[in-house]
Coordinates of C-alpha atoms in Angstrom, one line a residue:
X1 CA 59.0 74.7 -25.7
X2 CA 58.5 74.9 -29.2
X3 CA 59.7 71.1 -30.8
X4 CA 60.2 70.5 -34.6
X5 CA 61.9 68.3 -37.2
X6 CA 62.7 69.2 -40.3
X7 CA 64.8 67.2 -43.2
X8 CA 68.5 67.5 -42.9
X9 CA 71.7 65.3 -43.1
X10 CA 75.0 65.3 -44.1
X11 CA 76.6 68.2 -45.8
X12 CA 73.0 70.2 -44.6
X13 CA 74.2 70.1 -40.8
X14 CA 77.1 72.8 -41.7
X15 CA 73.9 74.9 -43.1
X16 CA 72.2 74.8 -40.2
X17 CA 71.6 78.2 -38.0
X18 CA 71.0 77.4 -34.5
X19 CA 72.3 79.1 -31.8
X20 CA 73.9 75.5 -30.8
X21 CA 73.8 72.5 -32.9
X22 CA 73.9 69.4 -31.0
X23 CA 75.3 66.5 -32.8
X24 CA 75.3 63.3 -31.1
X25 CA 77.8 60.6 -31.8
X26 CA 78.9 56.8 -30.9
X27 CA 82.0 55.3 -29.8
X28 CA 81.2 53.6 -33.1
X29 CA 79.2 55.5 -35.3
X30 CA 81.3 59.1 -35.7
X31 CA 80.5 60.4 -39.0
X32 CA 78.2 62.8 -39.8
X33 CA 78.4 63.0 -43.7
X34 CA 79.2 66.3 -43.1
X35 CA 83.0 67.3 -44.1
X36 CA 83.2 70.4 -42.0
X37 CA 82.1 68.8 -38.8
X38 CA 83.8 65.9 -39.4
X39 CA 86.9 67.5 -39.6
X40 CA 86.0 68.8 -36.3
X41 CA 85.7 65.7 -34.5
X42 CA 89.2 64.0 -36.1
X43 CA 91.0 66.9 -35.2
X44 CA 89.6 66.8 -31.1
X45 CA 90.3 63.3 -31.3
X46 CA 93.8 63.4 -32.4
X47 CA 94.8 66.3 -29.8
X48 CA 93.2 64.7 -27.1
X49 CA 90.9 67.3 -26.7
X50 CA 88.0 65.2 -27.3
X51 CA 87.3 61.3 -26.4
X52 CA 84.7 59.2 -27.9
X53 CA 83.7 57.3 -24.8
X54 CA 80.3 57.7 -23.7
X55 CA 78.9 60.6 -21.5
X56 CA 82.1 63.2 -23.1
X57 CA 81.2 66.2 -24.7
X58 CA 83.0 69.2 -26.4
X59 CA 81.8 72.7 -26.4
X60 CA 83.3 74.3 -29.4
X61 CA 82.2 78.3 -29.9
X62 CA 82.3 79.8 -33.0
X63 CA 83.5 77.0 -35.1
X64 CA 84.8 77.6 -38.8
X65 CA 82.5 76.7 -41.6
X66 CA 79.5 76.1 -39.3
X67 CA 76.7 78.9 -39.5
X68 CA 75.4 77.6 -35.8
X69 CA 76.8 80.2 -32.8
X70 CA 77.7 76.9 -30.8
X71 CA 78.7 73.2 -31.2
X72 CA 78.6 70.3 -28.6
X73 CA 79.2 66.9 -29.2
X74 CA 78.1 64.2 -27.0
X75 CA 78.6 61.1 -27.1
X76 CA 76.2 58.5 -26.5
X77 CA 76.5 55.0 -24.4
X78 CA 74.6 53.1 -27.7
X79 CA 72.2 54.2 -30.6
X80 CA 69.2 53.5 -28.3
X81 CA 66.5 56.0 -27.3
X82 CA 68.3 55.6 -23.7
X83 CA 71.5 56.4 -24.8
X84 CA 70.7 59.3 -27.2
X85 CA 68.5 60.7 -24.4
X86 CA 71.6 60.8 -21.8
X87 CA 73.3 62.5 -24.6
X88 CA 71.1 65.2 -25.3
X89 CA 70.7 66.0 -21.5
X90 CA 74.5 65.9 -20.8
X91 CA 74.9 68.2 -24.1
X92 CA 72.1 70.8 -23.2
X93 CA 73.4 71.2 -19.3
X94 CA 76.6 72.2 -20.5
X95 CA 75.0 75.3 -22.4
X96 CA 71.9 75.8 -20.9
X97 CA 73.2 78.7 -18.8
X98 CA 74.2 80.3 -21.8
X99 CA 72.2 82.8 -24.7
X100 CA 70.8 79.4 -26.2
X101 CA 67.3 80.2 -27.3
X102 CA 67.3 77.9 -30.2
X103 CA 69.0 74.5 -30.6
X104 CA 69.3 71.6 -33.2
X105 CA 69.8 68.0 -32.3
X106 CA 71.8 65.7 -35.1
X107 CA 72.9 62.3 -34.9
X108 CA 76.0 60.7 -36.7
X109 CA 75.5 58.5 -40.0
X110 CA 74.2 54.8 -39.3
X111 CA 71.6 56.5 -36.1
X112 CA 68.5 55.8 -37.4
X113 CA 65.9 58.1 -35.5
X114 CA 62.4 56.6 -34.4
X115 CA 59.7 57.7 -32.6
X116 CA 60.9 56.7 -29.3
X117 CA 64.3 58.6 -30.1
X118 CA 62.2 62.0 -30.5
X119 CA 60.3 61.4 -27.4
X120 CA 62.9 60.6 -25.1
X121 CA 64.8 64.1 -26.8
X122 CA 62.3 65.6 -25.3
X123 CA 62.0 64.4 -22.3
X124 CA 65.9 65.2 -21.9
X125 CA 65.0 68.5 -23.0
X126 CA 62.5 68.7 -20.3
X127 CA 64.8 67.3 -17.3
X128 CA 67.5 69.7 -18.7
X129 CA 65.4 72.7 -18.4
X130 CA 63.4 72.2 -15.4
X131 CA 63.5 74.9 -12.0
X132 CA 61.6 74.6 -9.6
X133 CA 60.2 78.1 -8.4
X134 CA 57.3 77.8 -6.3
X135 CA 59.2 78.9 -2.9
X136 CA 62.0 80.0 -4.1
X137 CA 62.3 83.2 -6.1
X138 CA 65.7 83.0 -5.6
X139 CA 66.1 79.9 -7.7
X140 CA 68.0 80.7 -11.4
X141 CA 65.3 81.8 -13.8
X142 CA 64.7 79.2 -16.4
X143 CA 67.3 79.4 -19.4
X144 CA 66.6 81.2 -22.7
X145 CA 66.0 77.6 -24.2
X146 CA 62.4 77.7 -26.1
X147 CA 63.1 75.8 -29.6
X148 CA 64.5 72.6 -30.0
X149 CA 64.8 71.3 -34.0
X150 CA 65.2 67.5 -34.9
X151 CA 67.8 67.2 -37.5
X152 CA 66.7 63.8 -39.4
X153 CA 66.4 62.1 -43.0
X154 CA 63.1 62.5 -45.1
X155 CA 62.3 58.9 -44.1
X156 CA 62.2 59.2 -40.6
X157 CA 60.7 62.6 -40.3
X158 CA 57.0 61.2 -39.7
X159 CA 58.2 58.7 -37.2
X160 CA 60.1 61.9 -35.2
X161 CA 57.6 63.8 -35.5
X162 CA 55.2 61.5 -34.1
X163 CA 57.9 61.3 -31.2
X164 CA 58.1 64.7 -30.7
X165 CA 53.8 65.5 -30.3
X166 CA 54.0 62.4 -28.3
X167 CA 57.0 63.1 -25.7
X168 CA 55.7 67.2 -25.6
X169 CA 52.7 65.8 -23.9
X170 CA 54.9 63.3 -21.8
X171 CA 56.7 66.0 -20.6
X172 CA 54.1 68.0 -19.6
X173 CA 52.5 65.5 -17.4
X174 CA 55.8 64.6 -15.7
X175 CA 56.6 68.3 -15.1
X176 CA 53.0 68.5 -13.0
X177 CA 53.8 65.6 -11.2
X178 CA 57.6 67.3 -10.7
X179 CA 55.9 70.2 -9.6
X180 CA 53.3 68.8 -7.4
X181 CA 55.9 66.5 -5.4
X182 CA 58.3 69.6 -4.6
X183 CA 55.8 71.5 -2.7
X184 CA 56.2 71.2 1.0
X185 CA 53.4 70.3 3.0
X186 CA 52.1 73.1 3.9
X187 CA 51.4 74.2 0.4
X188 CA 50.3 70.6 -1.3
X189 CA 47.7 69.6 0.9
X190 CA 44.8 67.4 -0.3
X191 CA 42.7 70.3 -0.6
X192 CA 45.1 71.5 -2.8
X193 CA 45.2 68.0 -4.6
X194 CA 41.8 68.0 -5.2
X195 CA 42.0 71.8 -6.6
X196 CA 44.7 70.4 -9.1
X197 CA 42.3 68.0 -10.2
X198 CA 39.4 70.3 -10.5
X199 CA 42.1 72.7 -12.7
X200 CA 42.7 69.8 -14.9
X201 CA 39.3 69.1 -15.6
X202 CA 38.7 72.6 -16.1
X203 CA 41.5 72.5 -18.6
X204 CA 40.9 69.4 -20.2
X205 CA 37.5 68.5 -21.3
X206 CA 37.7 65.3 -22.2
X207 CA 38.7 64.7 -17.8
X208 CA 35.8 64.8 -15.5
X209 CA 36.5 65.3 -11.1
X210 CA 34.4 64.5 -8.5
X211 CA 35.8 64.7 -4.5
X212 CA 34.3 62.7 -2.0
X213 CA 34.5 64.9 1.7
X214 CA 34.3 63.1 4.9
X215 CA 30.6 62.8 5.1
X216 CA 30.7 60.4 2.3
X217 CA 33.9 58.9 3.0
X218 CA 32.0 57.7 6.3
X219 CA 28.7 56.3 4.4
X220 CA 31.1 54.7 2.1
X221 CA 32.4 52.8 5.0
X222 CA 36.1 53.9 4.6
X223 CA 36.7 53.4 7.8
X224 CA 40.9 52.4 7.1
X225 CA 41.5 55.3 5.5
X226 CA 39.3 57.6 7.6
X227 CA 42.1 56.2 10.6
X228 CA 44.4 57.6 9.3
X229 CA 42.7 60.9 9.4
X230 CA 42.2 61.4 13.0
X231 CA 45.6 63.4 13.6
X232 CA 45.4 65.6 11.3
X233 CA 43.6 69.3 11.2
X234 CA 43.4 69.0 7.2
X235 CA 40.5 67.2 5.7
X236 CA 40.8 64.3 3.6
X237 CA 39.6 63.9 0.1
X238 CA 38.9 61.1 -1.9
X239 CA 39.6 62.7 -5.8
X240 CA 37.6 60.5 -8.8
X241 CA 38.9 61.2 -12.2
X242 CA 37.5 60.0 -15.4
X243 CA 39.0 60.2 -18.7
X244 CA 36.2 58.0 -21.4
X245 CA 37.9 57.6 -25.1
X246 CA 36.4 54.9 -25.5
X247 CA 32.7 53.4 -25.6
X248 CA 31.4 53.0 -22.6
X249 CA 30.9 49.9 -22.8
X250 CA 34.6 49.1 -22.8
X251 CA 35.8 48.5 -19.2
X252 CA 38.5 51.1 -17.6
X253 CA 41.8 51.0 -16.4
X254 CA 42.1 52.4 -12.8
X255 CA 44.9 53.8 -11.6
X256 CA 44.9 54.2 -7.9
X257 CA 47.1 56.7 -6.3
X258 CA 48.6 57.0 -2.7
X259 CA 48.1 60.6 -1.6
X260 CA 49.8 61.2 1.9
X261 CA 50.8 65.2 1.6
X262 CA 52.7 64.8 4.9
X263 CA 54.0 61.6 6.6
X264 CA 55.3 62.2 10.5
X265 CA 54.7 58.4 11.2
X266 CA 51.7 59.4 13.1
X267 CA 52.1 57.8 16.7
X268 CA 55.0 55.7 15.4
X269 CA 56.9 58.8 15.0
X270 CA 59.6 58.8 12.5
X271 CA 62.9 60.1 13.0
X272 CA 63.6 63.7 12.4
X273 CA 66.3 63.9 10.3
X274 CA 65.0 63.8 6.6
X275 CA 61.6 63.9 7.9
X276 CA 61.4 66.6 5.3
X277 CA 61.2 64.6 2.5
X278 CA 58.0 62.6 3.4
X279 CA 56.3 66.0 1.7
X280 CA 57.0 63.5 -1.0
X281 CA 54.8 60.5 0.2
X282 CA 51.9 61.7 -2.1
X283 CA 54.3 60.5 -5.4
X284 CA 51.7 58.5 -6.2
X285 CA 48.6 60.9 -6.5
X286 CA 51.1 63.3 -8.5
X287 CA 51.9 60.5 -10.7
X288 CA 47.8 59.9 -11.3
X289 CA 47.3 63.1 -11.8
X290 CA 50.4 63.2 -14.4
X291 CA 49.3 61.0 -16.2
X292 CA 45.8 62.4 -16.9
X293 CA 47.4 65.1 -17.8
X294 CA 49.0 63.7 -20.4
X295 CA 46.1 61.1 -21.0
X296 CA 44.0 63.7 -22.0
X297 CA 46.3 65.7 -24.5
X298 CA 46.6 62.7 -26.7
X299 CA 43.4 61.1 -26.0
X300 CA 44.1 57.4 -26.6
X301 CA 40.9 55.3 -27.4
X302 CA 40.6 54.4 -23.9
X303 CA 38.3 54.4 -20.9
X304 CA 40.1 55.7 -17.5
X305 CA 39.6 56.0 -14.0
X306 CA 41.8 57.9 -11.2
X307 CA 41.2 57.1 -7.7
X308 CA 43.2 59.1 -5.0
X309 CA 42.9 59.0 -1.4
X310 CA 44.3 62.1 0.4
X311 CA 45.0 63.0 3.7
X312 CA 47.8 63.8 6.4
X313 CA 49.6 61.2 8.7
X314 CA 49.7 63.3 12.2
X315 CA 50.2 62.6 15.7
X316 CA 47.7 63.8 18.0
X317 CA 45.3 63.0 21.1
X318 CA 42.7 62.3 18.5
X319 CA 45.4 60.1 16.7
X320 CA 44.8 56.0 15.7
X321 CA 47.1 54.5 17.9
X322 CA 49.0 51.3 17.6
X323 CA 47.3 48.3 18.8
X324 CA 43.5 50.2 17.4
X325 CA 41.7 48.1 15.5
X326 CA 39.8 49.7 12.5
X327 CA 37.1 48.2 9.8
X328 CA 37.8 48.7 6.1
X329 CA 35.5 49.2 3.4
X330 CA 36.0 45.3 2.2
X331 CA 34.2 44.5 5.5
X332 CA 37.8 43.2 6.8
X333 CA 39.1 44.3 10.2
X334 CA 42.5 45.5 10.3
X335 CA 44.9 45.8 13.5
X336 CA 47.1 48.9 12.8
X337 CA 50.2 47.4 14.9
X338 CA 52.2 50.6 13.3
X339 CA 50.7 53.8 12.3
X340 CA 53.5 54.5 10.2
X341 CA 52.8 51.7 8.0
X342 CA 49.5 54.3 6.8
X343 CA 49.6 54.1 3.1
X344 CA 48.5 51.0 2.7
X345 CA 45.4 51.9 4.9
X346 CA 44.3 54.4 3.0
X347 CA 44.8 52.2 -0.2
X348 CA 42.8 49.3 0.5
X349 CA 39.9 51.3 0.6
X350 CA 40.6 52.6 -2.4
X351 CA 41.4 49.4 -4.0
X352 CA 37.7 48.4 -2.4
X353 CA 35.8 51.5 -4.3
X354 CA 37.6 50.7 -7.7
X355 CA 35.7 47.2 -8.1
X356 CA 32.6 49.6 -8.5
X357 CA 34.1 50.5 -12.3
X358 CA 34.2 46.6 -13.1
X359 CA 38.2 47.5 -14.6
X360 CA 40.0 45.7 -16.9
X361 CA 43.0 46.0 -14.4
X362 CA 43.7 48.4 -11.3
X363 CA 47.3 49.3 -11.1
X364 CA 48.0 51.0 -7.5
X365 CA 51.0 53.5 -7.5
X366 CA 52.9 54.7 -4.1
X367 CA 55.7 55.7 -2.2
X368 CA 54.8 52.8 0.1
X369 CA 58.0 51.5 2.1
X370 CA 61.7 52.0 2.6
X371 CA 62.7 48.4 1.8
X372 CA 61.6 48.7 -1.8
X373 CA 64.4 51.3 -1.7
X374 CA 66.9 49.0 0.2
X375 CA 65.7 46.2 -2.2
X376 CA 65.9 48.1 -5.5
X377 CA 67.7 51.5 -5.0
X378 CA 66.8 54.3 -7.1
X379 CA 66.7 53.0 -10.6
X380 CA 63.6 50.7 -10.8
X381 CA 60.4 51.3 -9.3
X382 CA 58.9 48.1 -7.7
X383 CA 56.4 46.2 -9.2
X384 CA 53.9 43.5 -7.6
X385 CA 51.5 41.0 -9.6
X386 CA 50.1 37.8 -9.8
X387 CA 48.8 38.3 -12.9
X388 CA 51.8 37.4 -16.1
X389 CA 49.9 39.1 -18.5
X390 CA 49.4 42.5 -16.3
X391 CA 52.9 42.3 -15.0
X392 CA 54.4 41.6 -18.4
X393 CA 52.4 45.2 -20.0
X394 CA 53.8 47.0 -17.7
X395 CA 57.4 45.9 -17.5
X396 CA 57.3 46.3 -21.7
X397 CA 56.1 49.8 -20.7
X398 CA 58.7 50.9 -18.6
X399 CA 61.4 49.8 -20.8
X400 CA 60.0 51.6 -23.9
X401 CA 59.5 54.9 -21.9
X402 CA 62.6 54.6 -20.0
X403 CA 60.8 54.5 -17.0
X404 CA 61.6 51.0 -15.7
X405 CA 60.5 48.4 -12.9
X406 CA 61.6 45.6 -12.1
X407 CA 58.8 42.4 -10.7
X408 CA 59.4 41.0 -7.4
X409 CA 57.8 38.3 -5.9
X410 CA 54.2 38.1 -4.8
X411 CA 53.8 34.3 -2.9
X412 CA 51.3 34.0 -0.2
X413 CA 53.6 32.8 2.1
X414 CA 54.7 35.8 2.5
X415 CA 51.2 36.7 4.1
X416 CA 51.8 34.8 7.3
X417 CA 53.3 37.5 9.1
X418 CA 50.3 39.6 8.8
X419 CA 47.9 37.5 10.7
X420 CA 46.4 39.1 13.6
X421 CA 45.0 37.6 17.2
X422 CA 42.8 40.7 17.3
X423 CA 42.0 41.3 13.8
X424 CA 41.2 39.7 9.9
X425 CA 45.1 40.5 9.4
X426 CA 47.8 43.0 10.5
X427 CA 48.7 46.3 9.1
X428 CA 52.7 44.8 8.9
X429 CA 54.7 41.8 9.2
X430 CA 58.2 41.3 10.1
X431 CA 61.4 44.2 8.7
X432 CA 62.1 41.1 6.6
X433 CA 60.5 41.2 3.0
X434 CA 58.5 44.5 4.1
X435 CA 58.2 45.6 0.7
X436 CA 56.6 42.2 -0.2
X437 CA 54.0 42.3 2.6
X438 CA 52.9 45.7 2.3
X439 CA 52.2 44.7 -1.3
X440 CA 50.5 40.6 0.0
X441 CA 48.7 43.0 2.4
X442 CA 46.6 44.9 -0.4
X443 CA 46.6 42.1 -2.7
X444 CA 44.0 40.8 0.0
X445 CA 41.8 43.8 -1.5
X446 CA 42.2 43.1 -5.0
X447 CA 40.0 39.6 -5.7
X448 CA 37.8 40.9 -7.9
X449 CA 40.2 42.5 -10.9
X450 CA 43.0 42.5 -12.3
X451 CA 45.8 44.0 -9.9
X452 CA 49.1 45.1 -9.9
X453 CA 51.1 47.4 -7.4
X454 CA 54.1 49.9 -8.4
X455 CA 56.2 50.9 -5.5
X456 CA 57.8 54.1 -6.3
X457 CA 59.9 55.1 -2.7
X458 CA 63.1 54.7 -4.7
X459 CA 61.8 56.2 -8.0
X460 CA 59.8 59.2 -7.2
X461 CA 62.2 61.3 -5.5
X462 CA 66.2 61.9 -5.5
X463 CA 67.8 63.0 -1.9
X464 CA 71.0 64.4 -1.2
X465 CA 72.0 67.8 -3.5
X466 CA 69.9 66.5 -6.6
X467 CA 67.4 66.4 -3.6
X468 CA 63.7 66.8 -5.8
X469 CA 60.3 64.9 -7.5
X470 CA 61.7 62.9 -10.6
X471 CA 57.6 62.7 -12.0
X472 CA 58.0 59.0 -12.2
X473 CA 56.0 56.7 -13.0
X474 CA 54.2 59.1 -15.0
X475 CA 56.0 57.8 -18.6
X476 CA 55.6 53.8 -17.4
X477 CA 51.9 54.1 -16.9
X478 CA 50.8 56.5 -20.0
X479 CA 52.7 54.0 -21.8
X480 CA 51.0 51.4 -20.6
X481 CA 47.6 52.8 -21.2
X482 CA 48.7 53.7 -24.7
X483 CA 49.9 50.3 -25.3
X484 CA 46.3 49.2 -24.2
X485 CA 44.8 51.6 -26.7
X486 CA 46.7 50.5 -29.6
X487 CA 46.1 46.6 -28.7
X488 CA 42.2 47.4 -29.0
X489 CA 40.5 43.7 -28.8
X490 CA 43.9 42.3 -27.6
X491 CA 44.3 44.6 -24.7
X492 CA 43.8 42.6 -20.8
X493 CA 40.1 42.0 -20.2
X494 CA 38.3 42.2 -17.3
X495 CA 38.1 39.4 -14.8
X496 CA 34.4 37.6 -14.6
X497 CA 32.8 39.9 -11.7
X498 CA 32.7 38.8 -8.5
X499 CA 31.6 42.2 -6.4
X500 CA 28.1 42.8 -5.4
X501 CA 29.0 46.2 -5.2
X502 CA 30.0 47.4 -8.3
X503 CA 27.2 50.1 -9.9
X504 CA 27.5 52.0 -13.4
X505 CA 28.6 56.1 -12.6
X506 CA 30.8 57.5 -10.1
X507 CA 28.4 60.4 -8.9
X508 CA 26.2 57.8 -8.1
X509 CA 28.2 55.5 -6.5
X510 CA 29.8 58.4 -4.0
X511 CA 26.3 59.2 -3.0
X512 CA 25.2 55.3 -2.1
X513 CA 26.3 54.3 1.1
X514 CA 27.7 50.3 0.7
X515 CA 25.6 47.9 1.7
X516 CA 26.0 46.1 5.2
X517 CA 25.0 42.8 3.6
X518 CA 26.9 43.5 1.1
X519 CA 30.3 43.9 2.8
X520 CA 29.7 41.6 4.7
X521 CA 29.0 38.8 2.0
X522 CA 32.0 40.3 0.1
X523 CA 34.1 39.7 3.4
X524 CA 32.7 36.0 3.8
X525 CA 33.9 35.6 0.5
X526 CA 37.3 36.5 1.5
X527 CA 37.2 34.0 4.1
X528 CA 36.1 31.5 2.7
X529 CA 38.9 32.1 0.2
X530 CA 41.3 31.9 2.9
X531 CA 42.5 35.9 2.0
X532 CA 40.9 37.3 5.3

């Protein structure tokens, strides 16, 4: 998609040629300074052809005294980036099946356009265009859409523009992580996770992949996520990325990524009907991914790290079965009481390795359990923290990238159900508060850093006929990380470190095998601490 802005306002709108010319209004603000389109939208309000209440539009072709093909007015909820996005969308679905090859976006006199304006445009632009093709050549081929032009005043064209370069590269990474989540299983496996990560770093040289195969998954002691291996024909992967835009002396952000390609339950068999859609329990490695795809298009001054653990969840005779007791990484013995519960397995290893990078903070990202969904629905993705300062960034994130979550509560109390008679703790507690466990549960991985834990089951996929990967949290997270960039020495800082395991490069820390001692102090630790 080709995106520009260029000077224009009031009687410069009727000028315009565009094969649609999208002007976006108010229930309050509803001129344009342009007589000629003004004219048009008092004489659709008086016949009752047109309301100004927000989410209407009005498709007018051919209109008299405008040189565009096309007109559609929308009208907008408020003058905020959320409500002008909405607009847009709602305004380009009702043509996009038509000749439109090139459209301009106006906005009514007293809508002042920033930078967050032009990037969530185009990230309405991108949502309204989007088909997924992959397995489906049937699927409608992608409309004729392939300009979009900004319509703004000389003031703000610096601001849109900014908006514009910054929500291209938005989009992008939320299309991959679209794209990635829609596969079925069979297609997006982690092999084929890994290869996406090996493309990117191809692409992108500023990204650099290593993945860790079984052999070193074992000397790394990743017995937890190896578990949840044992079904499953495909091999797992453990994918390091590395984005460094920064000195390295600066300590990373890690973003840690669950990557299930296929969840059956394992032993603790799911139901079958909507089965289907646990293609999508590796949201949180698309959303990684995502996000260093956009990461490394606008390279932030910022140090990086991606960490996704891969695998299937499969029942077998070679399967971990309910009641198996397995070591993790951390040294802490875990008793899997439901093999369902797997993504959290495979995350507290992860969570283990990132202390190597000595972060600044780890945020984890996954589809982890259905009563975030029954907690929070679809609209905010779950988020988990002790930490005020952490949990504060990212909330600010979300709400300037649209992309919102919402901080539930994190008290250890809520840990007591996962004491074990057999083991350090239990894989689950009770139904009640699952969401909360699951997220105490890998906080008791998390001592040495900064931690906070996004739970996306409600926000990374729609069901029913909109049925598909929304890419989110890919637009919270590269916020946050630009947010970081721009606070420079007041961005979070590292905790003091407490791991004896951390060491300086990833190609060298994949090839060491942990320490026994070492795990095993880190583990006393723990105990001590009273989080074992």
């Amino acid at each position: 998609m080709d995106y520009r802005a260029i000077s224009a306002q009031g009687p410069a709108l009727s000028q315009v040629n565009a094969d649609a010319l999208v002007v976006v209004l108010t229930p309050e603000l509803i001129q344009t300074g342009d007589a000629t389109l003004d004219r048009i939208v008092d004489e659709t309000v008086k016949a009752d052809d047109f309301a100004l209440k927000a989410g209407r539009t009005l498709y007018v072709h051919r209109p008299a005294g405008l040189k565009s093909a096309r007109l559609v007015l929308a009208v907008a909820s408020s003058a905020q980036p959320k409500g002008v996005k909405a607009a847009v969308g709602k305004a380009l679905n009702s043509v996009k099946e038509l000749g439109v090859a090139n459209a301009a976006v106006a906005v009514a006199q007293g809508l002042s356009l920033t930078d967050s304006h032009a990037q969530a445009l185009v990230q309405a632009v991108a949502d309204a265009t989007y088909v997924f093709r992959h397995t489906k050549p049937s699927a409608p081929k992608p409309g004729a859409l392939k300009k979009v032009t900004v319509l703004c005043a000389d003031t703000e064209l610096a601001a849109v523009k900014q908006g514009l370069t910054r929500g291209e590269a938005l989009a992008k990474g939320v299309t991959l992580a679209r794209e990635l989540g829609n596969l079925p299983g069979n297609y997006c496996t982690p092999s084929h996770l890994a290869q996406e990560a090996r493309q990117l770093a191809r692409t992108h040289k500023h990204i650099k992949v290593e993945v860790l195969e079984r052999p070193a998954l074992e000397k790394l002691k990743m017995g937890s996520f190896l578990s949840v291996t044992n079904g499953s024909a495909q091999p797992p992967k453990f994918i390091v990325l590395r984005y460094q835009g920064a000195a390295a002396s600066q300590a990373p952000l890690v973003l840690v990524g669950k990557g299930i390609t296929f969840d059956t339950g394992g032993i603790s068999l799911k139901p079958g009907a909507g089965m289907d859609e646990m293609k999508y329990d590796m949201g949180g490695a698309a959303s990684v991914l995502g996000t260093f795809r956009t990461i490394a298009e606008l390279q932030p001054k910022v140090n990086l790290i991606g960490l996704i653990p891969t695998c299937e969840n499969m029942p077998s005779g070679t399967a971990t079965k309910p009641g198996d007791v397995v070591t993790s990484m951390s040294g802490q013995t875990i008793e899997v009481l439901n093999t369902d519960a797997e993504g959290r397995l495979i995350l507290c290893d992860a969570l283990t390795y990132a202390e190597r990078f000595k972060p600044a903070a780890v945020v984890d990202i996954a589809t982890l359990t259905g009563a975030c969904v029954i907690a929070l629905g679809h609209q905010h993705s779950g988020l988990f923290s002790a930490d005020d300062e952490l949990a504060q960034a990212l909330l600010t994130a979300g709400q300037e990238a649209l992309d919102t979550a919402w901080r539930m509560p994190l008290d250890e109390e809520y840990g007591e159900s996962l004491k074990s008679n057999f083991a350090d703790l239990g894989n689950v507690g009770g139904r009640e508060g699952g969401a909360i466990t699951a997220a105490v549960f890998l906080s008791k991985f998390t001592q040495a850093y900064r931690w906070a834990h996004l739970d996306i089951a409600g926000s990374a996929w729609k069901s029913g006929a909109a049925k598909g990967g929304t890419g989110r949290p890919v637009g919270l997270l590269t916020q946050f990380i630009l947010n970081q960039a721009v606070a420079g020495a007041g961005a979070i800082q590292p905790l003091p470190t407490k791991s004896t395991k951390t060491v300086g490069k990833v190609s060298a820390a994949a090839r060491r095998p942990v320490a026994k001692k070492a795990v095993a102090k880190t583990a006393r630790k723990k105990a001590v601490a009273g989080q074992a």
